[in-house]
PDB file of C-alpha atoms and ligand atoms in Angstrom:
ATOM      1  CA  UNK A   1      -0.050  -0.190   0.152  1.00  0.00           C
ATOM      2  CA  UNK A   2       1.371   3.592  -0.770  1.00  0.00           C
ATOM      3  CA  UNK A   3       0.713   6.390   1.540  1.00  0.00           C
ATOM      4  CA  UNK A   4       0.865  10.147   1.545  1.00  0.00           C
ATOM      5  CA  UNK A   5       0.612  12.118   4.593  1.00  0.00           C
ATOM      6  CA  UNK A   6      -0.239  15.816   3.885  1.00  0.00           C
ATOM      7  CA  UNK A   7       0.627  17.920   6.852  1.00  0.00           C
ATOM      8  CA  UNK A   8       0.078  21.982   6.522  1.00  0.00           C
ATOM      9  CA  UNK A   9       2.230  24.240   9.023  1.00  0.00           C
ATOM     10  CA  UNK A  10       2.514  27.494   9.931  1.00  0.00           C
ATOM     11  CA  UNK A  11       4.848  28.251  13.455  1.00  0.00           C
ATOM     12  CA  UNK A  12       4.720  24.674  14.444  1.00  0.00           C
ATOM     13  CA  UNK A  13       8.505  24.380  15.510  1.00  0.00           C
ATOM     14  CA  UNK A  14       7.909  22.757  18.730  1.00  0.00           C
ATOM     15  CA  UNK A  15       5.656  19.695  17.627  1.00  0.00           C
ATOM     16  CA  UNK A  16       7.041  18.806  14.348  1.00  0.00           C
ATOM     17  CA  UNK A  17      10.014  16.752  14.556  1.00  0.00           C
ATOM     18  CA  UNK A  18       8.216  14.976  17.483  1.00  0.00           C
ATOM     19  CA  UNK A  19       4.861  14.782  15.206  1.00  0.00           C
ATOM     20  CA  UNK A  20       7.625  13.361  12.156  1.00  0.00           C
ATOM     21  CA  UNK A  21       9.217  11.139  14.125  1.00  0.00           C
ATOM     22  CA  UNK A  22       6.253   9.335  15.794  1.00  0.00           C
ATOM     23  CA  UNK A  23       4.523   9.269  12.398  1.00  0.00           C
ATOM     24  CA  UNK A  24       7.107   7.578  10.361  1.00  0.00           C
ATOM     25  CA  UNK A  25       7.524   5.069  13.181  1.00  0.00           C
ATOM     26  CA  UNK A  26       3.313   4.209  12.533  1.00  0.00           C
ATOM     27  CA  UNK A  27       3.381   4.550   8.716  1.00  0.00           C
ATOM     28  CA  UNK A  28       6.333   2.073   8.488  1.00  0.00           C
ATOM     29  CA  UNK A  29       4.621  -0.613   9.764  1.00  0.00           C
ATOM     30  CA  UNK A  30       1.516  -0.528   7.652  1.00  0.00           C
ATOM     31  CA  UNK A  31       2.883   0.884   3.886  1.00  0.00           C
ATOM     32  CA  UNK A  32       5.449  -0.856   1.753  1.00  0.00           C
ATOM     33  CA  UNK A  33       5.865   3.410   0.444  1.00  0.00           C
ATOM     34  CA  UNK A  34       4.833   6.415   1.934  1.00  0.00           C
ATOM     35  CA  UNK A  35       5.235  10.065   1.199  1.00  0.00           C
ATOM     36  CA  UNK A  36       4.765  12.523   3.984  1.00  0.00           C
ATOM     37  CA  UNK A  37       4.361  16.285   2.015  1.00  0.00           C
ATOM     38  CA  UNK A  38       4.772  19.698   4.670  1.00  0.00           C
ATOM     39  CA  UNK A  39       3.114  22.718   3.082  1.00  0.00           C
ATOM     40  CA  UNK A  40       4.740  25.360   4.872  1.00  0.00           C
ATOM     41  CA  UNK A  41       3.663  28.859   4.472  1.00  0.00           C
ATOM     42  CA  UNK A  42       7.091  30.551   5.536  1.00  0.00           C
ATOM     43  CA  UNK A  43       6.799  30.424   9.090  1.00  0.00           C
ATOM     44  CA  UNK A  44       8.232  33.193  10.829  1.00  0.00           C
ATOM     45  CA  UNK A  45       9.781  30.210  13.684  1.00  0.00           C
ATOM     46  CA  UNK A  46      11.434  28.463  11.200  1.00  0.00           C
ATOM     47  CA  UNK A  47       9.403  25.634  10.690  1.00  0.00           C
ATOM     48  CA  UNK A  48       9.974  25.638   6.865  1.00  0.00           C
ATOM     49  CA  UNK A  49      14.080  24.389   7.823  1.00  0.00           C
ATOM     50  CA  UNK A  50      13.279  22.637  10.965  1.00  0.00           C
ATOM     51  CA  UNK A  51      11.190  20.573   7.739  1.00  0.00           C
ATOM     52  CA  UNK A  52      14.716  20.760   5.802  1.00  0.00           C
ATOM     53  CA  UNK A  53      16.522  19.118   8.286  1.00  0.00           C
ATOM     54  CA  UNK A  54      13.653  16.316   8.664  1.00  0.00           C
ATOM     55  CA  UNK A  55      13.940  15.958   5.235  1.00  0.00           C
ATOM     56  CA  UNK A  56      17.522  14.768   5.501  1.00  0.00           C
ATOM     57  CA  UNK A  57      17.037  12.853   8.321  1.00  0.00           C
ATOM     58  CA  UNK A  58      14.161  10.790   6.254  1.00  0.00           C
ATOM     59  CA  UNK A  59      14.061  10.313   2.780  1.00  0.00           C
ATOM     60  CA  UNK A  60      10.283  10.508   2.568  1.00  0.00           C
ATOM     61  CA  UNK A  61       9.680  14.048   2.737  1.00  0.00           C
ATOM     62  CA  UNK A  62       8.872  16.779   0.681  1.00  0.00           C
ATOM     63  CA  UNK A  63       8.656  20.028   1.915  1.00  0.00           C
ATOM     64  CA  UNK A  64       6.634  22.638   0.166  1.00  0.00           C
ATOM     65  CA  UNK A  65       7.634  26.306   1.035  1.00  0.00           C
ATOM     66  CA  UNK A  66       4.864  28.737   0.116  1.00  0.00           C
ATOM     67  CA  UNK A  67       5.804  32.238  -0.279  1.00  0.00           C
ATOM     68  CA  UNK A  68       3.306  33.702   2.831  1.00  0.00           C
ATOM     69  CA  UNK A  69       0.427  32.663   5.162  1.00  0.00           C
ATOM     70  CA  UNK A  70      -2.415  31.606   2.975  1.00  0.00           C
ATOM     71  CA  UNK A  71      -4.379  29.475   4.579  1.00  0.00           C
ATOM     72  CA  UNK A  72      -4.921  25.575   5.411  1.00  0.00           C
ATOM     73  CA  UNK A  73      -6.945  25.160   2.889  1.00  0.00           C
ATOM     74  CA  UNK A  74      -4.930  26.253   0.380  1.00  0.00           C
ATOM     75  CA  UNK A  75      -2.257  24.366   1.613  1.00  0.00           C
ATOM     76  CA  UNK A  76      -4.294  21.361   1.240  1.00  0.00           C
ATOM     77  CA  UNK A  77      -5.576  22.205  -1.826  1.00  0.00           C
ATOM     78  CA  UNK A  78      -1.583  22.255  -3.302  1.00  0.00           C
ATOM     79  CA  UNK A  79      -0.450  19.079  -1.205  1.00  0.00           C
ATOM     80  CA  UNK A  80      -3.176  16.907  -2.329  1.00  0.00           C
ATOM     81  CA  UNK A  81      -2.418  17.938  -5.829  1.00  0.00           C
ATOM     82  CA  UNK A  82       1.227  16.965  -5.060  1.00  0.00           C
ATOM     83  CA  UNK A  83       0.360  14.051  -3.610  1.00  0.00           C
ATOM     84  CA  UNK A  84      -1.445  13.006  -6.406  1.00  0.00           C
ATOM     85  CA  UNK A  85       0.803  13.892  -9.333  1.00  0.00           C
ATOM     86  CA  UNK A  86       3.817  13.007  -7.849  1.00  0.00           C
ATOM     87  CA  UNK A  87       3.258   9.907  -5.428  1.00  0.00           C
ATOM     88  CA  UNK A  88      -0.029   8.416  -6.697  1.00  0.00           C
ATOM     89  CA  UNK A  89      -1.020   7.191  -3.599  1.00  0.00           C
ATOM     90  CA  UNK A  90      -3.755   4.665  -2.446  1.00  0.00           C
ATOM     91  CA  UNK A  91      -4.490   6.841   0.471  1.00  0.00           C
ATOM     92  CA  UNK A  92      -3.876  10.009   1.235  1.00  0.00           C
ATOM     93  CA  UNK A  93      -3.856  10.939   5.127  1.00  0.00           C
ATOM     94  CA  UNK A  94      -4.207  14.737   6.191  1.00  0.00           C
ATOM     95  CA  UNK A  95      -3.469  15.787   9.820  1.00  0.00           C
ATOM     96  CA  UNK A  96      -2.353  18.750  11.799  1.00  0.00           C
ATOM     97  CA  UNK A  97       0.983  19.123  12.908  1.00  0.00           C
ATOM     98  CA  UNK A  98       0.594  20.232  16.517  1.00  0.00           C
ATOM     99  CA  UNK A  99       0.351  16.973  18.141  1.00  0.00           C
ATOM    100  CA  UNK A 100      -3.587  16.808  18.368  1.00  0.00           C
ATOM    101  CA  UNK A 101      -3.877  14.009  16.389  1.00  0.00           C
ATOM    102  CA  UNK A 102      -1.977  10.944  16.955  1.00  0.00           C
ATOM    103  CA  UNK A 103      -0.226   8.999  14.454  1.00  0.00           C
ATOM    104  CA  UNK A 104      -1.227   5.521  16.318  1.00  0.00           C
ATOM    105  CA  UNK A 105      -4.668   6.104  14.938  1.00  0.00           C
ATOM    106  CA  UNK A 106      -3.627   5.869  11.429  1.00  0.00           C
ATOM    107  CA  UNK A 107      -3.809   1.952  11.277  1.00  0.00           C
ATOM    108  CA  UNK A 108      -7.065   1.354  12.665  1.00  0.00           C
ATOM    109  CA  UNK A 109      -8.481   4.528  10.408  1.00  0.00           C
ATOM    110  CA  UNK A 110      -7.137   2.750   7.520  1.00  0.00           C
ATOM    111  CA  UNK A 111      -9.096  -1.135   8.720  1.00  0.00           C
ATOM    112  CA  UNK A 112     -12.284   0.795   8.867  1.00  0.00           C
ATOM    113  CA  UNK A 113     -12.454   2.649   5.711  1.00  0.00           C
ATOM    114  CA  UNK A 114     -13.052  -0.862   3.958  1.00  0.00           C
ATOM    115  CA  UNK A 115     -15.798  -0.160   1.825  1.00  0.00           C
ATOM    116  CA  UNK A 116     -16.349   3.679   2.562  1.00  0.00           C
ATOM    117  CA  UNK A 117     -14.791   6.643   0.344  1.00  0.00           C
ATOM    118  CA  UNK A 118     -13.284   8.448   2.910  1.00  0.00           C
ATOM    119  CA  UNK A 119     -12.820   8.085   7.235  1.00  0.00           C
ATOM    120  CA  UNK A 120     -12.784  11.132   9.917  1.00  0.00           C
ATOM    121  CA  UNK A 121     -11.541  10.770  12.989  1.00  0.00           C
ATOM    122  CA  UNK A 122     -14.648  11.609  15.146  1.00  0.00           C
ATOM    123  CA  UNK A 123     -13.958  13.489  18.750  1.00  0.00           C
ATOM    124  CA  UNK A 124     -18.269  12.839  18.653  1.00  0.00           C
ATOM    125  CA  UNK A 125     -18.390   9.396  18.902  1.00  0.00           C
ATOM    126  CA  UNK A 126     -19.135   7.431  22.222  1.00  0.00           C
ATOM    127  CA  UNK A 127     -15.197   6.581  22.615  1.00  0.00           C
ATOM    128  CA  UNK A 128     -13.719   9.456  21.767  1.00  0.00           C
ATOM    129  CA  UNK A 129     -12.192  12.107  23.946  1.00  0.00           C
ATOM    130  CA  UNK A 130     -11.306  15.489  23.601  1.00  0.00           C
ATOM    131  CA  UNK A 131      -7.863  16.436  26.131  1.00  0.00           C
ATOM    132  CA  UNK A 132      -7.415  19.912  27.767  1.00  0.00           C
ATOM    133  CA  UNK A 133     -10.310  22.159  26.053  1.00  0.00           C
ATOM    134  CA  UNK A 134     -11.809  25.051  28.462  1.00  0.00           C
ATOM    135  CA  UNK A 135     -15.514  25.626  27.881  1.00  0.00           C
ATOM    136  CA  UNK A 136     -14.591  28.986  25.536  1.00  0.00           C
ATOM    137  CA  UNK A 137     -12.910  26.341  22.715  1.00  0.00           C
ATOM    138  CA  UNK A 138     -16.196  23.434  23.391  1.00  0.00           C
ATOM    139  CA  UNK A 139     -18.547  26.272  22.692  1.00  0.00           C
ATOM    140  CA  UNK A 140     -16.905  27.742  19.667  1.00  0.00           C
ATOM    141  CA  UNK A 141     -16.263  24.338  18.350  1.00  0.00           C
ATOM    142  CA  UNK A 142     -19.918  23.129  18.953  1.00  0.00           C
ATOM    143  CA  UNK A 143     -21.236  26.296  17.474  1.00  0.00           C
ATOM    144  CA  UNK A 144     -18.809  25.795  14.345  1.00  0.00           C
ATOM    145  CA  UNK A 145     -20.104  21.864  13.956  1.00  0.00           C
ATOM    146  CA  UNK A 146     -23.407  22.650  14.115  1.00  0.00           C
ATOM    147  CA  UNK A 147     -23.569  25.711  11.807  1.00  0.00           C
ATOM    148  CA  UNK A 148     -22.028  23.649   9.309  1.00  0.00           C
ATOM    149  CA  UNK A 149     -23.830  20.776   9.659  1.00  0.00           C
ATOM    150  CA  UNK A 150     -27.176  22.499   9.270  1.00  0.00           C
ATOM    151  CA  UNK A 151     -25.739  24.704   6.376  1.00  0.00           C
ATOM    152  CA  UNK A 152     -23.963  22.251   4.436  1.00  0.00           C
ATOM    153  CA  UNK A 153     -26.652  19.609   5.143  1.00  0.00           C
ATOM    154  CA  UNK A 154     -23.810  16.965   5.925  1.00  0.00           C
ATOM    155  CA  UNK A 155     -24.988  14.390   7.896  1.00  0.00           C
ATOM    156  CA  UNK A 156     -21.288  14.131  10.140  1.00  0.00           C
ATOM    157  CA  UNK A 157     -21.203  14.513  13.482  1.00  0.00           C
ATOM    158  CA  UNK A 158     -17.516  16.165  13.657  1.00  0.00           C
ATOM    159  CA  UNK A 159     -17.418  17.909  10.018  1.00  0.00           C
ATOM    160  CA  UNK A 160     -14.481  20.331  11.672  1.00  0.00           C
ATOM    161  CA  UNK A 161     -12.156  17.469  12.060  1.00  0.00           C
ATOM    162  CA  UNK A 162      -8.933  17.901  10.306  1.00  0.00           C
ATOM    163  CA  UNK A 163      -7.703  14.282  10.512  1.00  0.00           C
ATOM    164  CA  UNK A 164      -9.032  12.508   7.723  1.00  0.00           C
ATOM    165  CA  UNK A 165      -7.949   9.754   4.929  1.00  0.00           C
ATOM    166  CA  UNK A 166      -9.301   9.675   1.450  1.00  0.00           C
ATOM    167  CA  UNK A 167      -8.590   7.011  -1.414  1.00  0.00           C
ATOM    168  CA  UNK A 168      -7.039   8.536  -4.181  1.00  0.00           C
ATOM    169  CA  UNK A 169      -9.950   7.998  -6.643  1.00  0.00           C
ATOM    170  CA  UNK A 170     -12.205  10.216  -4.423  1.00  0.00           C
ATOM    171  CA  UNK A 171      -9.522  13.293  -4.239  1.00  0.00           C
ATOM    172  CA  UNK A 172      -9.275  12.513  -7.766  1.00  0.00           C
ATOM    173  CA  UNK A 173     -12.464  13.385  -8.116  1.00  0.00           C
ATOM    174  CA  UNK A 174     -12.776  16.587  -7.088  1.00  0.00           C
ATOM    175  CA  UNK A 175     -11.834  20.024  -8.856  1.00  0.00           C
ATOM    176  CA  UNK A 176     -10.175  21.733  -6.341  1.00  0.00           C
ATOM    177  CA  UNK A 177     -10.761  25.225  -8.023  1.00  0.00           C
ATOM    178  CA  UNK A 178     -14.193  24.971  -7.163  1.00  0.00           C
ATOM    179  CA  UNK A 179     -13.859  24.791  -3.465  1.00  0.00           C
ATOM    180  CA  UNK A 180     -13.660  28.127  -2.611  1.00  0.00           C
ATOM    181  CA  UNK A 181     -12.696  28.622   0.747  1.00  0.00           C
ATOM    182  CA  UNK A 182      -9.000  29.177   1.494  1.00  0.00           C
ATOM    183  CA  UNK A 183      -9.130  28.646   5.347  1.00  0.00           C
ATOM    184  CA  UNK A 184     -10.290  26.583   7.964  1.00  0.00           C
ATOM    185  CA  UNK A 185     -14.035  26.765   6.007  1.00  0.00           C
ATOM    186  CA  UNK A 186     -12.303  24.179   3.273  1.00  0.00           C
ATOM    187  CA  UNK A 187     -12.806  21.338   5.789  1.00  0.00           C
ATOM    188  CA  UNK A 188     -16.435  21.664   5.825  1.00  0.00           C
ATOM    189  CA  UNK A 189     -16.317  22.982   1.716  1.00  0.00           C
ATOM    190  CA  UNK A 190     -14.445  19.904   1.162  1.00  0.00           C
ATOM    191  CA  UNK A 191     -17.376  17.777   2.827  1.00  0.00           C
ATOM    192  CA  UNK A 192     -20.261  19.207   1.470  1.00  0.00           C
ATOM    193  CA  UNK A 193     -18.415  18.962  -2.251  1.00  0.00           C
ATOM    194  CA  UNK A 194     -17.941  15.185  -1.599  1.00  0.00           C
ATOM    195  CA  UNK A 195     -21.574  14.635  -0.254  1.00  0.00           C
ATOM    196  CA  UNK A 196     -23.145  16.167  -3.562  1.00  0.00           C
ATOM    197  CA  UNK A 197     -20.367  14.030  -5.415  1.00  0.00           C
ATOM    198  CA  UNK A 198     -22.753  10.600  -3.839  1.00  0.00           C
ATOM    199  CA  UNK A 199     -19.142   9.735  -1.671  1.00  0.00           C
ATOM    200  CA  UNK A 200     -19.813   8.635   1.735  1.00  0.00           C
ATOM    201  CA  UNK A 201     -17.761   8.906   4.747  1.00  0.00           C
ATOM    202  CA  UNK A 202     -16.895   6.807   8.079  1.00  0.00           C
ATOM    203  CA  UNK A 203     -16.815   8.614  11.443  1.00  0.00           C
ATOM    204  CA  UNK A 204     -14.126   6.536  13.719  1.00  0.00           C
ATOM    205  CA  UNK A 205     -13.701   7.197  17.646  1.00  0.00           C
ATOM    206  CA  UNK A 206     -10.131   9.350  17.863  1.00  0.00           C
ATOM    207  CA  UNK A 207      -8.804  10.563  21.461  1.00  0.00           C
ATOM    208  CA  UNK A 208      -8.258  14.440  20.688  1.00  0.00           C
ATOM    209  CA  UNK A 209      -5.331  16.118  22.364  1.00  0.00           C
ATOM    210  CA  UNK A 210      -4.888  20.176  22.439  1.00  0.00           C
ATOM    211  CA  UNK A 211      -1.941  21.250  21.195  1.00  0.00           C
ATOM    212  CA  UNK A 212       0.798  21.654  24.946  1.00  0.00           C
ATOM    213  CA  UNK A 213       2.827  24.118  22.510  1.00  0.00           C
ATOM    214  CA  UNK A 214       2.634  26.713  19.619  1.00  0.00           C
ATOM    215  CA  UNK A 215      -0.653  28.643  19.492  1.00  0.00           C
ATOM    216  CA  UNK A 216      -3.707  27.933  17.168  1.00  0.00           C
ATOM    217  CA  UNK A 217      -3.900  29.948  13.970  1.00  0.00           C
ATOM    218  CA  UNK A 218      -7.920  30.221  14.693  1.00  0.00           C
ATOM    219  CA  UNK A 219      -8.694  33.625  14.499  1.00  0.00           C
ATOM    220  CA  UNK A 220     -11.360  36.330  13.991  1.00  0.00           C
ATOM    221  CA  UNK A 221     -10.921  36.610  10.576  1.00  0.00           C
ATOM    222  CA  UNK A 222     -11.095  32.783   9.954  1.00  0.00           C
ATOM    223  CA  UNK A 223     -14.358  32.791  12.151  1.00  0.00           C
ATOM    224  CA  UNK A 224     -15.484  35.107   9.644  1.00  0.00           C
ATOM    225  CA  UNK A 225     -14.354  32.826   6.467  1.00  0.00           C
ATOM    226  CA  UNK A 226     -16.010  30.249   7.921  1.00  0.00           C
ATOM    227  CA  UNK A 227     -19.378  32.103   8.530  1.00  0.00           C
ATOM    228  CA  UNK A 228     -19.591  33.376   5.451  1.00  0.00           C
ATOM    229  CA  UNK A 229     -19.097  29.878   3.824  1.00  0.00           C
ATOM    230  CA  UNK A 230     -22.090  28.354   6.050  1.00  0.00           C
ATOM    231  CA  UNK A 231     -24.204  31.419   4.711  1.00  0.00           C
ATOM    232  CA  UNK A 232     -22.819  30.372   0.932  1.00  0.00           C
ATOM    233  CA  UNK A 233     -23.773  27.062   1.540  1.00  0.00           C
ATOM    234  CA  UNK A 234     -27.137  27.927   2.891  1.00  0.00           C
ATOM    235  CA  UNK A 235     -28.033  30.193   0.445  1.00  0.00           C
ATOM    236  CA  UNK A 236     -26.773  28.831  -2.290  1.00  0.00           C
ATOM    237  CA  UNK A 237     -27.363  25.061  -1.639  1.00  0.00           C
ATOM    238  CA  UNK A 238     -23.923  24.293  -3.100  1.00  0.00           C
TER     239      UNK A 238
HETATM  240  N1  GTP B   1       0.544  26.051   5.713  1.00  0.00           N
HETATM  241  C1  GTP B   1      -0.441  26.494   6.836  1.00  0.00           C
HETATM  242  N2  GTP B   1      -0.781  26.090   7.280  1.00  0.00           N
HETATM  243  C2  GTP B   1      -2.059  26.160   8.770  1.00  0.00           C
HETATM  244  C3  GTP B   1      -2.032  27.821   8.517  1.00  0.00           C
HETATM  245  N3  GTP B   1      -3.129  27.902   9.124  1.00  0.00           N
HETATM  246  C4  GTP B   1      -2.886  26.742   9.836  1.00  0.00           C
HETATM  247  N4  GTP B   1      -2.403  25.797   9.368  1.00  0.00           N
HETATM  248  C5  GTP B   1      -1.658  24.668  10.143  1.00  0.00           C
HETATM  249  O1  GTP B   1      -3.152  23.336   9.973  1.00  0.00           O
HETATM  250  C6  GTP B   1      -3.186  22.487  11.259  1.00  0.00           C
HETATM  251  C7  GTP B   1      -4.251  23.255  12.577  1.00  0.00           C
HETATM  252  O2  GTP B   1      -4.094  24.595  12.895  1.00  0.00           O
HETATM  253  P1  GTP B   1      -4.670  24.689  14.356  1.00  0.00           P
HETATM  254  O3  GTP B   1      -3.790  25.939  14.798  1.00  0.00           O
HETATM  255  O4  GTP B   1      -3.618  23.759  15.095  1.00  0.00           O
HETATM  256  O5  GTP B   1      -5.842  24.768  14.329  1.00  0.00           O
HETATM  257  P2  GTP B   1      -6.898  24.249  15.365  1.00  0.00           P
HETATM  258  O6  GTP B   1      -6.203  22.796  16.067  1.00  0.00           O
HETATM  259  O7  GTP B   1      -8.286  24.461  15.348  1.00  0.00           O
HETATM  260  O8  GTP B   1      -6.708  25.250  16.599  1.00  0.00           O
HETATM  261  P3  GTP B   1      -6.224  24.536  18.105  1.00  0.00           P
HETATM  262  O9  GTP B   1      -7.192  23.395  18.582  1.00  0.00           O
HETATM  263  O10 GTP B   1      -6.079  25.511  19.371  1.00  0.00           O
HETATM  264  O11 GTP B   1      -4.737  23.815  17.836  1.00  0.00           O
HETATM  265  C8  GTP B   1      -1.856  22.978  11.820  1.00  0.00           C
HETATM  266  O12 GTP B   1      -0.326  22.158  11.545  1.00  0.00           O
HETATM  267  C9  GTP B   1      -0.931  24.389  11.648  1.00  0.00           C
HETATM  268  O13 GTP B   1       0.496  24.760  11.709  1.00  0.00           O
HETATM  269  C10 GTP B   1      -1.998  28.083   7.096  1.00  0.00           C
HETATM  270  O14 GTP B   1      -2.257  29.666   6.826  1.00  0.00           O
HETATM  271  N5  GTP B   1      -0.739  27.563   6.055  1.00  0.00           N
HETATM  272 MG1   MG B   2      -4.849  22.146  16.835  1.00  0.00          MG
END
């Protein structure tokens, strides 16, 4: 099996090396070939340089240096294209760099994807857990998830989860220029797009751990873009 893993980064110098060490260990157990693609948006903290050093340590890492902070969605659009064009993987994994997503969960997700088009690590199943969130973060998350489910009409309990695995053919069907969101809203708009294509995802329980290092990139501007995307999906029914 060939697996590509796309990881967007912006100022993640404290967590990226640890994540890559863990990821390589896990992915080697299940993949015949793998490629890790780090999409760095010119992080001022030097994440790009750290990624280059990891690229010397492990031969399966590709680092893409983007010219400025252009958004997590834009990074994924480019990263997915690179994965498909350069590597032709069976599966494509997307995950955050801040150690909130445990690479050890990937083999279980791959097992469960059988018979489905994509898998989502869901924080809202009976055996899921979220460690380290305060009340404010929980409320924002809950509001965003509800707005996304209602506006995009998707029957997914955790539509904002950024830990997912797609079959190659699923991503090949997506015309990424039709997905307008460049920021966090991309996660929901992509699910809406996949639903329109008649593709089916499965949610798998996850243990999500709040970041201990670095800062969240979810800010007011991202929140506004997210609400605009929800409104657009609701009004245009796209
Ligand atoms: N390349 C790129 N990566 C980004 C950008 N914004 C966020 N990221 C990365 O996307 C992933 C998710 O961002 P986070 O800041 O962790 O978002 P979050 O998980 O909703 O927020 P926290 O729960 O507080 O961590 C991380 O790996 C970030 O470094 C961006 O504009 N460009
Ligand atoms: Mg995070």
